Short mmCIF file of C-alpha atoms and ligand atoms in Angstrom, two decimals:
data_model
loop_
_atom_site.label_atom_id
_atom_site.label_comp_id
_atom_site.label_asym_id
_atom_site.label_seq_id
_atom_site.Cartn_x
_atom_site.Cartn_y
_atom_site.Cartn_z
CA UNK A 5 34.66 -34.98 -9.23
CA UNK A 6 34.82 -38.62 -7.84
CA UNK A 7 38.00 -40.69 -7.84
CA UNK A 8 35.94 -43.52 -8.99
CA UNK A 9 35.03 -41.25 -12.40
CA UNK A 10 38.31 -40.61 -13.30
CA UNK A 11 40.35 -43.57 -11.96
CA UNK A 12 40.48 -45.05 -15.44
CA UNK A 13 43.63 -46.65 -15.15
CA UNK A 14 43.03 -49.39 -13.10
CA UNK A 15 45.52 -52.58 -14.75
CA UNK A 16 43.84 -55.47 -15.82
CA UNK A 17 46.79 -57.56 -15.38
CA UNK A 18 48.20 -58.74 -12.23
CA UNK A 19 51.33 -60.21 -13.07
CA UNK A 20 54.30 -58.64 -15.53
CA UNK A 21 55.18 -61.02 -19.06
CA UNK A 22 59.43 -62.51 -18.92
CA UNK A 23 61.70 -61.02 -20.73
CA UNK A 24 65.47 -60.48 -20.59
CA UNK A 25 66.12 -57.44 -18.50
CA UNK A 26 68.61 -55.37 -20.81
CA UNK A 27 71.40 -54.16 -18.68
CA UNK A 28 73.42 -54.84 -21.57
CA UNK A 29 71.95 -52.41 -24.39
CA UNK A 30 71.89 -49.77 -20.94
CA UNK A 31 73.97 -46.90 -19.63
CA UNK A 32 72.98 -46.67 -16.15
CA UNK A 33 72.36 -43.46 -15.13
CA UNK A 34 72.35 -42.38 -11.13
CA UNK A 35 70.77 -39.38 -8.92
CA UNK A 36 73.07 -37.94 -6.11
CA UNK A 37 70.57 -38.60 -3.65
CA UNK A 38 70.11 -42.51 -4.80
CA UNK A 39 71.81 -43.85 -1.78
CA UNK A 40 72.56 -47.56 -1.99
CA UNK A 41 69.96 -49.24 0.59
CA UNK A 42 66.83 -48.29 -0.86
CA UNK A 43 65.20 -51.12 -2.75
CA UNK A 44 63.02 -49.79 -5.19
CA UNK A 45 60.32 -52.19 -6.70
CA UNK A 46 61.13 -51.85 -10.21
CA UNK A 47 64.78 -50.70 -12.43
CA UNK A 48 63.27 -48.29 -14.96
CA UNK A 49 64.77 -48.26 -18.45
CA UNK A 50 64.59 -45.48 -20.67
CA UNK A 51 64.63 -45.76 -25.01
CA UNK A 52 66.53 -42.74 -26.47
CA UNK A 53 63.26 -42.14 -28.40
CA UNK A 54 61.42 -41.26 -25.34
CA UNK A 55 63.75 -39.35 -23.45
CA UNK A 56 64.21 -36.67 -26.46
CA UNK A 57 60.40 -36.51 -26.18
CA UNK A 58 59.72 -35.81 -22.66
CA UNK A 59 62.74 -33.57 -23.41
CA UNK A 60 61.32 -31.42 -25.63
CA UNK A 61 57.91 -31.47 -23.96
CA UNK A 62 59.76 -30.14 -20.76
CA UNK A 63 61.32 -27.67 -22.50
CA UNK A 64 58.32 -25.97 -24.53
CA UNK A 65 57.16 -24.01 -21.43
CA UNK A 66 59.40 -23.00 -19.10
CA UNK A 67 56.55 -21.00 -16.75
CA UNK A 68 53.97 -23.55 -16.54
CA UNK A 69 53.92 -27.04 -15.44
CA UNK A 70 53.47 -29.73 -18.13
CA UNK A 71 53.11 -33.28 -18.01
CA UNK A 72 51.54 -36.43 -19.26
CA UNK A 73 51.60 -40.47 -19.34
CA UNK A 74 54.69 -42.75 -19.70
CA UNK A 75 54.07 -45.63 -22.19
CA UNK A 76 56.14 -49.06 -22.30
CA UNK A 77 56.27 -52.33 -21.14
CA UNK A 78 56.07 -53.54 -17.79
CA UNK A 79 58.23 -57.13 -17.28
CA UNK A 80 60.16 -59.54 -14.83
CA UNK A 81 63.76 -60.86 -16.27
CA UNK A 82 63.07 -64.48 -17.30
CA UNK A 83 66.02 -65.57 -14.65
CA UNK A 84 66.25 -63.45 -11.75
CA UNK A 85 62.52 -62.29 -11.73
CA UNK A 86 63.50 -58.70 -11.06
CA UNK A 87 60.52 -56.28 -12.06
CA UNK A 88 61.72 -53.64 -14.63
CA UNK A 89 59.77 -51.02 -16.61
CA UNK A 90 60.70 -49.89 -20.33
CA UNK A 91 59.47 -46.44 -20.90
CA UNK A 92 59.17 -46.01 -24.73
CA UNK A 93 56.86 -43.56 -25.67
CA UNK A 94 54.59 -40.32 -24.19
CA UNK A 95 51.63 -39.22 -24.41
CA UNK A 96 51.28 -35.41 -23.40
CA UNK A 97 48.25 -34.05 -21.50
CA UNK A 98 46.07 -31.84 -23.51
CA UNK A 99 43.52 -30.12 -20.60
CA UNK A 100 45.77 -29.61 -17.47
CA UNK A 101 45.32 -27.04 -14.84
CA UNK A 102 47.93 -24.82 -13.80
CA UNK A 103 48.93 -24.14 -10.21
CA UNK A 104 51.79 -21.72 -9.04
CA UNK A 105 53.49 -25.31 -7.77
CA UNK A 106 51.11 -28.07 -9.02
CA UNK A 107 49.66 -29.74 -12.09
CA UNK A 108 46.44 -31.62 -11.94
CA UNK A 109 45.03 -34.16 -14.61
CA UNK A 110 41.87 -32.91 -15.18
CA UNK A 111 38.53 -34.95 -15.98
CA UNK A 112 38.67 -34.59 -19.39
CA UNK A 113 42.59 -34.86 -19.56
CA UNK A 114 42.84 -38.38 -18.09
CA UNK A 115 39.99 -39.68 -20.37
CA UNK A 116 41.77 -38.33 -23.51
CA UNK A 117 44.76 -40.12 -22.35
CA UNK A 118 42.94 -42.96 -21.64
CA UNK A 119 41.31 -43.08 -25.11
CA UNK A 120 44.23 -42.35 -27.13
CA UNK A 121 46.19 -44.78 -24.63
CA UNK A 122 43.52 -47.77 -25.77
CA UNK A 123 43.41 -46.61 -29.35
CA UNK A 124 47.05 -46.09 -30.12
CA UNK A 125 49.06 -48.67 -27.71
CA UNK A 126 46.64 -51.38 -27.06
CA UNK A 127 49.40 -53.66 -26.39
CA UNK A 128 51.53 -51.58 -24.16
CA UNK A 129 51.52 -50.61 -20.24
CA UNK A 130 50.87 -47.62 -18.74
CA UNK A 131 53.78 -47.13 -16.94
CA UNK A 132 53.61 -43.73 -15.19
CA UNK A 133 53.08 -40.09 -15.82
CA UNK A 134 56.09 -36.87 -15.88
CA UNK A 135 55.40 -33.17 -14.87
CA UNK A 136 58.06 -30.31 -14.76
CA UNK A 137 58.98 -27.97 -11.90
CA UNK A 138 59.87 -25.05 -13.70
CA UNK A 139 62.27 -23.10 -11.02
CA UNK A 140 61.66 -25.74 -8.45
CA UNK A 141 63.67 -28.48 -8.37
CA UNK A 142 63.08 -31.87 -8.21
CA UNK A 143 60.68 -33.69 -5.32
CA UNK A 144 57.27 -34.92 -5.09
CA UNK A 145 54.97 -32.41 -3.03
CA UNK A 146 52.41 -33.83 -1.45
CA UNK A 147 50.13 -32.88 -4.02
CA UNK A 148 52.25 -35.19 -6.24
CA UNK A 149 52.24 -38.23 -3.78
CA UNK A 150 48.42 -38.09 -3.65
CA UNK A 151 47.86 -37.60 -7.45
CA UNK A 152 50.46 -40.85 -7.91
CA UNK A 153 48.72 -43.09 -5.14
CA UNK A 154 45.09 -42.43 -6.03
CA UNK A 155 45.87 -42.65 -10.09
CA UNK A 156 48.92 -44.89 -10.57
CA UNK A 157 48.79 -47.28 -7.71
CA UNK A 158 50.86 -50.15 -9.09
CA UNK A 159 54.05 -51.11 -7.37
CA UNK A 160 55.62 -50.67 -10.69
CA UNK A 161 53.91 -47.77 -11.74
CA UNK A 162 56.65 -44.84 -11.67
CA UNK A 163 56.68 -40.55 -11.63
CA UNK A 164 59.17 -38.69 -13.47
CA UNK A 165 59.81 -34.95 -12.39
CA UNK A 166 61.54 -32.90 -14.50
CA UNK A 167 63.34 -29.13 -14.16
CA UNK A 168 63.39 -27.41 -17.54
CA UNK A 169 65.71 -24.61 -15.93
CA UNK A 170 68.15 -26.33 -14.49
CA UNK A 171 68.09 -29.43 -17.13
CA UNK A 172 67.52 -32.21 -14.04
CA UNK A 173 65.07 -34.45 -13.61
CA UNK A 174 64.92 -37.75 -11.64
CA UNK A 175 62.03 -40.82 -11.27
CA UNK A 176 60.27 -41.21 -7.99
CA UNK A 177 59.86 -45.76 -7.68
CA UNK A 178 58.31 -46.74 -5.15
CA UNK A 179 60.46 -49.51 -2.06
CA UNK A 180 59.46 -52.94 -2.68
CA UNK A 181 57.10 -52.38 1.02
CA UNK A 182 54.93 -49.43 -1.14
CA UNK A 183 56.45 -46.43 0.59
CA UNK A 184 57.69 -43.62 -1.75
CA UNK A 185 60.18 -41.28 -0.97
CA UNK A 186 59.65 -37.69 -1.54
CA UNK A 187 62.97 -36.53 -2.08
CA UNK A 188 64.81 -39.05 -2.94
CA UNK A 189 64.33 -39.77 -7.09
CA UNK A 190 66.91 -42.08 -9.13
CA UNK A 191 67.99 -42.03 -12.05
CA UNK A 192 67.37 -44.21 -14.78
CA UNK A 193 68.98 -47.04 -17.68
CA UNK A 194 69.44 -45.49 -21.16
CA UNK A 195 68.63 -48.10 -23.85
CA UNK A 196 71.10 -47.12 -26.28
CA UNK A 197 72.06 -48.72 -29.31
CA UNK A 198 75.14 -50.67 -30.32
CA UNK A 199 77.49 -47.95 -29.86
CA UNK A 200 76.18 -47.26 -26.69
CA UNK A 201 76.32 -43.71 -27.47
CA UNK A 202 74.30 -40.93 -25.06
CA UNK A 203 71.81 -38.83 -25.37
CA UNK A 204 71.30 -37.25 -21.71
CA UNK A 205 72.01 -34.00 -20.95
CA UNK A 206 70.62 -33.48 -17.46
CA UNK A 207 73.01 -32.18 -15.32
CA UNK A 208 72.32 -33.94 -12.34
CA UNK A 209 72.81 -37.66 -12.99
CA UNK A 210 76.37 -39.20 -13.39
CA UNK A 211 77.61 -42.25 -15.22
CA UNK A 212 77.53 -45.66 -12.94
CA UNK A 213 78.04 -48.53 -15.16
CA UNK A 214 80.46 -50.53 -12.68
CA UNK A 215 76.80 -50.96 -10.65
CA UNK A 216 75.37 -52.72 -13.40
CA UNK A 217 75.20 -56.14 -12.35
CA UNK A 218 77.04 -58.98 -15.17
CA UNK A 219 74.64 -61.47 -16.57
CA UNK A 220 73.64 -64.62 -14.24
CA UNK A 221 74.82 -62.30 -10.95
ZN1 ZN B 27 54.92 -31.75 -8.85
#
């Protein structure tokens, strides 16, 4: 099958809407291997809503790869311009293949994304996709990297990977110049609410709040 036929995806929209980014309502969340110096293009924020999905989603086979789309909003703080990405909801893949160390969207997958994308969030971007590693940690293979660059080629367009064994996971963002980084996935802002009170259990992210820059830095 053609790229063309399934590259459904393509964004309509060239620039990101202003809003506020919400450091405020966030706990930041950071990946030991997030090493200050890489500039990625966006800051990805998480709601609590969608992090207990792709949770459970991870969790409900712990021998095969699953995965499917991210689903948020895609915007540029109103002062600083800073690109950010708010991943709200998920939409799991129905028809996936199975490889011992790969998952592949196929044909009839992406357009059922697609269609229930259009139908049921009309309004929102499509932000990324997520896949598990069952027993294999967390990178991008190479087999990832192409999958992400031929179907989700927007600077802001993001890939979560996440071990159900283990309980890690961690987003590969692309550097402000394109490149993406294999190995080296961040973490991630939890929108909580008021009582900034957490939901994340994975057990390789830490706490990092003194990063988060104050308002008008
Ligand atoms: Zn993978």
């Amino acid at each position: 099958m053609s790229i063309e036929q399934i590259c459904l995806t393509e964004s309509e929209k060239t620039k990101p809407r202003l809003a506020y980014i919400p450091y405020q309502q966030a706990i930041s969340w950071v990946s030991p291997v997030q090493k200050r110096g890489l500039n990625p293009s966006v800051s990805v924020f998480v709601t609590q809503r969608a992090y207990v999905r792709f949770s459970a989603h991870a969790g409900s086979d712990l021998e095969n790869e699953v995965g499917g789309w991210l689903i948020g909003k895609w915007r540029a703080d109103k002062s600083t311009g800073e690109q950010f990405v708010v991943v709200e909801r998920i939409l799991p893949a129905q028809h996936i293949r199975h490889g011992s160390a790969f998952l592949t969207f196929t044909h009839d997958s992406q357009v059922a994304l697609y269609n229930e994308f259009e139908d049921r969030y009309p309004d929102k971007d499509l932000i990324g996709w997520y896949h598990t590693h069952p027993r294999m940690g967390i990178f991008f293979s190479d087999y990832d990297a192409w999958l992400h660059l031929n179907f989700f080629p927007e600077l802001w367009q993001v890939a979560l990977v996440i071990e159900p064994h283990s309980i890690t996971g961690g987003f590969f963002i692309r550097q402000k110049d394109g490149a993406l980084d294999q190995k080296r996935y961040f973490g991630f802002y939890e929108l909580t609410n008021r009582q900034k009170r957490s939901i994340v259990h994975w057990r390789n992210v830490s706490t990092d709040n003194e990063s988060i820059p104050s308002q008008g830095e």
